[in-house]
Amino acid sequence: MSETDADLRIAVLGVGAMGAFHVNALSTRIHGARVTVVNDFFADKAAAIAAEVGARAVADPFDAINADDVDAVLIATPGSAHDEQVNACLDRGIPVLCEKPLTTDIESSYKIVQKEAALGRRLIQVGFMRRFDPEYVALKRLITDGGLGNPLIVHCTHRNPDVPPHFNAEFAVRDSVVHEVDVARFLLDEEITSVRVISGVATSRAPQGVADPLIVVFETESGRIVTDEMFVRTGVAYEVRTEVVGELGSATIGLDQNLQVKGTDGRWGGAITPGFVERFGVAYDVELQRWVDAARRGTVDGPGAWDGYAAVAVCEAGVQAVRTGETVTVQMSVRPGASDDTVAEPEGGITAPDLEGARP
Ligand code: ISE
C-alpha cells in the first residue's frame, strides 16, 4: 500500500462457495478492504464474481498474486494449489489468508514455516475461523482465567447433514476433523501428540465401505484427552458442540440456543442450524476484519503458518490411524525460533471480537 489509510487491495483466488462468500463479505461488510482481482480455474465464474464487485478477473493465479493493484491475497482454491500459491505470496512479501489446509503434506507445510521464519516477519494466516467465533472465544477465556481449573478432557461433536460421496473417512479427517485439531490446540495451548480413530457401525447413508461416523481420540503433550465424534451424513443439520471438563467444572458451547417457540400446535422448539456458513458466519467475518486490520498494520492477528503445519501433521497421523486402526504418534519438527509459546495466539489476545459491521 502506498498510504497507510488506503484500503487493502485484495486478490481472491478461488471463488467456489467459500471464496465467493469472502468476496461478498469484503465488498459489503468488511471495512478498509476492497477486492481488486478475482481468479478462478473457471474463467467465467471469476468474471461473473469480479463484475459483481467492480474487480477484474485474472486468469493466472500467479499474475493475480503479483499484480500491481494487489496488497494481499486470500486463497480459497483447492488444497492442492495452496503450496505454490502461498509460496508465491511469501516470495512477493505480501500478507496471505489461506483457507485450510496450509498445504496437503507435512514436508511442504514445514518448508513454508521455515521460509516465513527466515523472512523474519509473519505474513501467513490460516483460515481456522472457529478461533474468532464468540462462543469459542468465551470458552477459551474461561479456561485461561482459570474458571474450570485445570482442563482435563475436551469432548467435541462435529456433525454435518450431508457431504458428497467422495467424502470417505480419510477425507473427513483432513477436511472436517482438522477443525477440532485446531480447536484442541487453541483451547489447551499445547500440541497434540497422538491420534486414534475408531469406527463402529456406519450409517446406511454412507457409500458402501465408508466409515461414518468416526470417534477420534487425541492425546496432548501433557496427557490430556480430546474426543471428537465426526459424523458427516446425519441427514439432520449442522451441529458443532464442544465441552471442556475441568477440575472445577465443565462448560459447553454450540447448543443452538436461539429463539424457542411454544405453538398452538402443541409443539415447542427452535430453529436448527443448516450449515457451517450459518453457524460460523460471524466468525468468518470477524476473522476477515481482523486479518484486514492487521495486514494494514503490516502484521498478522490470527492462527499462522505454525498452526497450519501442526494441523497438517496431526491430520496426517489421523489418516494413518484410519488406515491402520492403531494409535499413531504425531511427527512434528521443531518450531523455528521456538520459545515457550508453541501454539500461536491472535495478536489481539482472546478478547471478545468486535462484531460491529461483521454480521452475515
Ligand atoms: C468444511 O470444509 C468445513 O470447513 C466445515 O467447517 C466443516 O464442518 C465441514 O465438515 C468441512 O467439510
Coordinates of C-alpha atoms and ligand atoms in Angstrom, one line a residue, residues 100 129-130 158-160 163 167 171 175-177 179 230 232 238 240 276 280 284, ligand 1:
K100 CA -7.2 -24.8 5.4
M129 CA -12.3 -19.4 11.7
R130 CA -13.5 -21.0 14.9
H158 CA -19.0 -32.3 14.7
R159 CA -21.9 -33.3 12.6
N160 CA -22.7 -32.3 9.0
V163 CA -21.5 -34.5 2.1
F167 CA -16.0 -37.9 1.4
F171 CA -11.2 -37.1 3.7
D175 CA -11.4 -31.6 5.8
S176 CA -13.5 -31.8 8.9
V177 CA -11.7 -33.2 12.0
H179 CA -11.2 -28.1 12.9
M230 CA -17.2 -36.9 13.5
V232 CA -20.8 -36.2 8.2
Y238 CA -25.1 -28.7 11.3
V240 CA -20.8 -28.4 16.4
F276 CA -21.4 -24.1 8.6
F280 CA -19.8 -19.6 11.7
Y284 CA -15.7 -15.7 9.2
Ligands
ISE1 C1 -15.9 -28.0 5.6 O1 -14.8 -27.9 4.7 C2 -15.6 -27.0 6.7 O2 -14.7 -26.4 6.8 C3 -16.7 -27.1 7.8 O3 -16.4 -26.2 8.8 C4 -16.8 -28.5 8.3 O4 -17.9 -28.5 9.2 C5 -17.1 -29.5 7.2 O5 -17.1 -30.7 7.7 C6 -16.0 -29.4 6.2 O6 -16.2 -30.3 5.1

